[in-house]
Amino acid sequence: MTRNDEDPVGAGALDRVTWALRRAELAVQTLKEQRLRPLGLAASHYTLLISVHSEPGLTGAELARRLNVTPQAVASLVARLESRGQVERREHPRHRHVQELHLTDAGRAMLREADAVIAGIELQITGALGPKGSAQLRDVLDQVADVAREA
Amino acid sequence: MTRNDEDPVGAGALDRVTWALRRAELAVQTLKEQRLRPLGLAASHYTLLISVHSEPGLTGAELARRLNVTPQAVASLVARLESRGQVERREHPRHRHVQELHLTDAGRAMLREADAVIAGIELQITGALGPKGSAQLRDVLDQVADVAREA
DNA sequence: TCATGGCTATCAAGCGTTTGACAGCTGACC
DNA sequence: GGTCAGCTGTCAAACGCTTGATAGCCATGA
């Protein structure tokens, strides 16, 4: 009674790839949030820290594009992390009122801890999938992202 | 300069499976939102409609657990869809102040349209991956979700 | 030289969600 | 029969993000 074969609506909707994708991402994100909480860090904070770490000197607007959020959202996160002394805003050499983002020593230390947590989660997943399966999954996911983006 | 091989923090962080998962899910979700907008429907609305369709008589609290959100969020969505006449709240036979959720005819019609859109997106992805690759991806994603959930 | 376009950051308002707390009802255990 | 745990739904407040609009600065071209 939970399935109506005469009605094409939702036929196999729960078996769709996009549905499985949503469930997996949600579960992983929830796990990250749980494990990061003891450090006093939200997943979005970690994302910002590692983004700034991998591309120092990023501006707020550019970072917003990387993370697919609005500049205001980034500004809000930066303000919080700055008040904790984990991120600092420096003046851009050319554009005066543009601010480059950099990690402080405290920020790097925090990132080190947080990244260990995330790496642990990654290890759990890759451990279950095997190195070959993991690499394959990564490639397929990138393919999915490309298809969705240019569709 | 964007990569510091001496510092283990974030080594290959951008190549992680969980990162690729996030990117893919974000791209797909964004695409859904774009394609659903012309119908005047948000992705969360569609999710609620198809959930109620596949399991009629669901209560708000139970639906909240299915979707990994709070009961208030569900109540908010239901209130909106109810005001549009797409969902109705019936009294539970046993528990009087518990409400079962059901789709109206208008709701089913809307779902039919929306589901065609989603099915189209699914087809684009499975088309790029092939039937075998799609099924395989689905299985691996479910495996990832399981690992993350019971970790 | 000056004007225009494009980028930056920021303010204000609105929406949706979560968190915390509450009251009502049912079912099971004592 | 009475009590307590567990569920339901709802209210109030706080948080985070988006949308819309504004101001400042640099670069290109007339």
XYZ file of C-alpha atoms (C1' of nucleotides) in Angstrom:
362
model
C 0.000 0.000 0.000
C 3.004 2.221 0.300
C 3.707 1.741 -3.380
C 1.237 2.310 -6.202
C 2.482 0.643 -9.357
C -0.280 2.136 -11.448
C 0.827 5.620 -10.579
C 4.131 6.500 -12.212
C 4.748 9.254 -9.713
C 7.601 8.378 -7.453
C 8.164 5.013 -9.058
C 11.475 3.985 -7.598
C 11.996 7.490 -6.313
C 13.677 6.175 -3.195
C 16.115 4.173 -5.268
C 17.354 7.147 -7.199
C 21.031 8.012 -7.267
C 20.314 11.583 -6.218
C 18.396 10.309 -3.205
C 21.231 8.031 -2.161
C 23.603 10.932 -2.671
C 21.555 13.107 -0.334
C 21.396 10.429 2.349
C 25.125 9.760 2.216
C 26.076 13.433 2.320
C 23.671 14.048 5.185
C 25.030 11.153 7.217
C 28.631 12.207 6.657
C 27.909 15.841 7.424
C 26.095 14.899 10.611
C 29.018 12.743 11.687
C 31.487 15.548 11.031
C 29.367 17.930 13.061
C 29.237 15.472 15.972
C 32.959 14.807 16.039
C 33.875 18.458 15.585
C 31.583 19.731 18.328
C 33.927 18.727 21.206
C 36.505 21.051 19.658
C 34.014 23.910 19.743
C 34.063 24.014 15.981
C 31.201 23.768 13.493
C 31.703 22.020 10.184
C 31.377 25.327 8.369
C 34.184 26.752 10.507
C 36.434 23.873 9.573
C 35.595 24.335 5.916
C 36.548 27.985 6.100
C 39.797 27.273 7.952
C 41.006 24.666 5.512
C 40.006 26.801 2.550
C 42.040 29.721 3.838
C 44.863 27.355 4.664
C 45.031 25.929 1.161
C 44.696 29.341 -0.472
C 46.079 32.031 1.843
C 45.204 35.619 1.071
C 41.768 34.770 -0.241
C 39.226 37.601 -0.099
C 35.838 37.177 1.498
C 33.941 37.420 -1.777
C 36.152 34.898 -3.501
C 35.880 32.521 -0.598
C 32.115 32.874 -0.760
C 32.167 31.681 -4.361
C 34.351 28.716 -3.436
C 31.948 27.622 -0.728
C 28.765 28.389 -2.646
C 27.437 30.805 -0.058
C 26.901 34.562 0.065
C 29.616 37.024 1.092
C 27.595 37.872 4.189
C 27.682 34.300 5.376
C 31.460 34.302 5.014
C 31.740 37.637 6.793
C 29.747 36.226 9.668
C 31.996 33.176 9.962
C 35.148 35.260 9.638
C 33.968 37.654 12.332
C 33.507 34.769 14.715
C 36.825 33.108 13.922
C 38.583 36.467 14.078
C 37.176 37.131 17.545
C 38.709 33.820 18.590
C 42.022 34.858 17.123
C 42.120 32.028 14.602
C 41.843 34.135 11.479
C 43.098 37.613 10.699
C 42.118 40.119 8.050
C 44.973 41.971 6.404
C 44.759 44.904 4.088
C 45.114 44.077 0.432
C 48.270 45.701 -1.014
C 46.492 47.243 -4.007
C 42.857 47.576 -3.007
C 42.802 49.260 0.325
C 39.398 48.325 1.564
C 39.748 44.750 0.362
C 40.856 42.324 3.037
C 42.963 39.252 2.619
C 42.282 36.340 4.927
C 45.095 34.563 6.715
C 45.343 31.960 9.453
C 46.952 32.795 12.754
C 49.103 30.346 14.686
C 46.109 29.567 16.866
C 44.067 28.995 13.715
C 46.649 26.593 12.355
C 46.739 24.715 15.640
C 42.964 24.425 15.686
C 42.939 23.313 12.080
C 45.497 20.641 12.863
C 43.221 19.166 15.504
C 40.116 19.452 13.397
C 41.760 18.004 10.346
C 42.832 14.975 12.332
C 39.168 14.374 13.141
C 38.086 14.754 9.537
C 40.936 12.563 8.337
C 39.731 9.930 10.786
C 36.269 9.965 9.265
C 37.763 9.783 5.809
C 39.818 6.808 6.894
C 36.757 5.006 8.193
C 35.025 5.411 4.858
C 37.986 4.575 2.671
C 38.655 1.636 4.940
C 35.218 0.225 4.251
C 35.456 0.900 0.526
C 39.054 -0.050 -0.097
C 41.612 2.194 -1.791
C 40.465 1.254 -5.270
C 36.781 1.700 -4.543
C 37.456 5.022 -2.833
C 39.351 6.453 -5.773
C 36.652 5.215 -8.100
C 33.901 6.769 -5.989
C 35.735 10.074 -5.949
C 36.001 10.122 -9.712
C 32.357 9.225 -10.215
C 31.245 11.892 -7.749
C 33.277 14.505 -9.583
C 31.638 13.335 -12.780
C 28.200 13.744 -11.205
C 29.115 17.240 -10.029
C 30.243 18.187 -13.523
C 27.056 16.879 -15.110
C 24.895 18.731 -12.611
C 26.836 21.948 -12.945
C 26.785 22.253 -16.714
C 23.267 20.929 -17.162
C 52.647 28.165 -2.600
C 49.105 27.022 -2.190
C 50.336 23.661 -0.984
C 52.769 23.096 1.840
C 54.138 19.581 1.658
C 55.985 19.930 4.912
C 52.796 20.605 6.822
C 50.617 17.503 7.121
C 47.510 19.586 7.764
C 45.182 19.455 4.846
C 47.439 17.208 2.855
C 45.218 16.107 0.027
C 42.221 17.478 1.855
C 40.672 18.612 -1.390
C 40.961 15.132 -2.830
C 39.037 13.495 -0.045
C 35.978 11.401 -0.756
C 33.891 13.398 1.708
C 34.845 16.588 -0.093
C 33.855 15.193 -3.464
C 30.641 13.989 -1.878
C 29.865 17.476 -0.638
C 30.565 19.061 -3.997
C 28.421 16.557 -5.876
C 25.488 16.836 -3.489
C 25.698 20.624 -3.577
C 25.698 20.721 -7.369
C 22.770 18.331 -7.632
C 20.770 20.118 -4.967
C 21.371 23.467 -6.652
C 20.240 22.042 -9.972
C 17.070 20.639 -8.413
C 16.300 23.975 -6.839
C 16.748 25.771 -10.156
C 14.549 23.411 -12.127
C 11.869 23.277 -9.441
C 11.622 27.042 -9.028
C 9.450 27.594 -12.136
C 6.866 25.322 -10.532
C 6.817 27.504 -7.449
C 8.207 24.636 -5.429
C 11.303 24.445 -3.277
C 13.317 21.244 -3.111
C 12.269 20.762 0.493
C 8.621 20.955 -0.552
C 9.147 18.267 -3.138
C 10.905 16.094 -0.603
C 7.981 16.399 1.762
C 5.405 15.662 -0.940
C 7.115 12.524 -2.171
C 7.695 11.320 1.357
C 4.021 11.645 2.211
C 3.141 10.047 -1.099
C 5.273 6.989 -0.484
C 4.120 6.660 3.121
C 0.640 8.132 3.488
C -0.597 8.804 7.004
C 2.815 9.753 8.315
C 2.841 11.985 11.386
C 4.804 15.203 11.492
C 7.277 13.983 14.061
C 7.946 10.773 12.180
C 8.395 12.663 8.945
C 10.859 14.947 10.703
C 12.974 11.924 11.606
C 12.866 10.660 8.026
C 14.115 13.961 6.680
C 16.623 14.610 9.445
C 15.067 17.903 10.470
C 13.173 19.135 13.521
C 9.401 18.731 13.908
C 9.014 22.507 13.737
C 10.608 22.633 10.318
C 8.141 20.008 9.124
C 5.250 21.885 10.685
C 6.328 25.003 8.865
C 6.456 23.225 5.523
C 3.158 21.451 6.125
C 1.467 24.726 7.031
C 2.552 26.225 3.751
C 1.573 23.242 1.635
C -1.711 22.964 3.495
C -2.524 26.594 2.750
C -1.998 25.776 -0.912
C -4.342 22.824 -0.618
C -1.681 20.270 -1.541
C -1.530 18.497 1.788
C -4.169 17.840 4.416
C -3.956 16.943 8.084
C -6.389 14.311 9.269
C -7.068 13.261 12.815
C -5.369 10.080 13.879
C -7.948 7.344 14.650
C -6.428 6.423 18.013
C -4.517 9.465 19.179
C -6.846 12.388 18.863
C -4.418 15.252 18.825
C -2.028 13.442 16.492
C -2.410 14.344 12.841
C -1.864 12.102 9.852
C -0.549 13.703 6.699
C -2.142 12.983 3.337
C -1.828 14.362 -0.177
C -4.779 16.075 -1.825
C -5.550 15.722 -5.524
C -3.867 19.059 -6.107
C -0.887 17.796 -4.186
C -0.677 14.686 -6.313
C -0.913 16.760 -9.479
C 1.867 19.033 -8.297
C 3.978 16.072 -7.307
C 3.503 14.553 -10.744
C 4.938 17.661 -12.375
C 7.763 18.016 -9.907
C 8.690 14.367 -10.094
C 9.003 14.610 -13.861
C 11.583 17.344 -13.334
C 13.519 15.311 -10.802
C 13.330 12.210 -12.951
C 14.805 14.273 -15.767
C 17.789 15.214 -13.641
C 18.207 11.609 -12.571
C 18.164 10.584 -16.221
C 20.893 13.067 -17.083
C 23.119 11.640 -14.405
C 22.434 7.986 -15.052
C 22.859 8.714 -18.738
C 26.377 9.973 -18.140
C 27.233 7.116 -15.794
C 25.546 4.259 -17.592
C 23.065 1.857 -15.977
C 25.780 -0.295 -14.454
C 27.782 2.589 -13.078
C 24.647 4.192 -11.662
C 23.591 1.092 -9.789
C 27.109 0.681 -8.488
C 27.275 4.293 -7.342
C 23.978 3.909 -5.526
C 25.212 0.878 -3.660
C 28.489 2.511 -2.682
C 26.689 5.638 -1.483
C 24.390 3.547 0.688
C 27.458 1.847 2.066
C 28.997 5.214 2.893
C 25.787 6.311 4.603
C 25.775 3.157 6.701
C 29.387 3.575 7.754
C 28.804 7.206 8.709
C 25.633 6.441 10.608
C 26.929 3.665 12.789
C 30.332 5.183 13.341
C 41.344 63.904 -16.999
C 37.245 62.232 -16.100
C 33.521 58.920 -16.392
C 31.863 54.278 -16.358
C 31.831 49.350 -15.189
C 33.043 45.935 -11.983
C 34.587 44.434 -7.918
C 34.790 44.826 -2.890
C 32.546 45.003 1.835
C 28.661 46.192 4.698
C 24.037 47.443 6.475
C 19.036 46.294 7.019
C 15.188 43.299 6.665
C 13.081 38.904 5.996
C 12.767 33.897 6.010
C 13.653 29.291 7.606
C 15.585 26.494 10.979
C 17.239 25.032 15.477
C 17.155 25.025 20.495
C 14.626 24.930 24.728
C 10.438 24.415 27.105
C 5.668 23.388 27.502
C 0.982 20.869 27.665
C -1.953 16.940 26.113
C -2.728 12.244 25.306
C -1.765 7.136 25.201
C -0.021 2.843 26.873
C 2.386 0.049 30.147
C 4.043 -0.983 34.490
C 3.217 -1.285 39.551
C -6.976 2.102 39.441
C -3.208 5.096 39.582
C 1.224 6.690 38.109
C 4.970 7.380 35.174
C 7.484 7.168 30.822
C 7.150 8.364 26.067
C 5.135 10.094 22.447
C 2.695 13.966 20.062
C 2.240 18.963 18.578
C 3.046 23.868 19.647
C 4.927 28.304 21.466
C 8.890 31.614 22.132
C 13.493 33.054 21.388
C 17.908 32.848 19.119
C 20.795 31.775 15.327
C 22.301 31.557 10.520
C 21.692 32.567 5.962
C 19.630 34.954 1.897
C 17.821 38.837 -0.600
C 18.034 43.676 -1.658
C 20.325 47.866 -1.507
C 24.289 51.039 -0.477
C 29.018 53.010 -0.441
C 34.018 52.737 -1.541
C 37.802 51.710 -4.472
C 40.318 50.207 -8.712
C 40.673 49.625 -13.681
C 39.473 50.440 -18.392
C 38.247 53.607 -22.191
C 36.650 58.026 -24.097
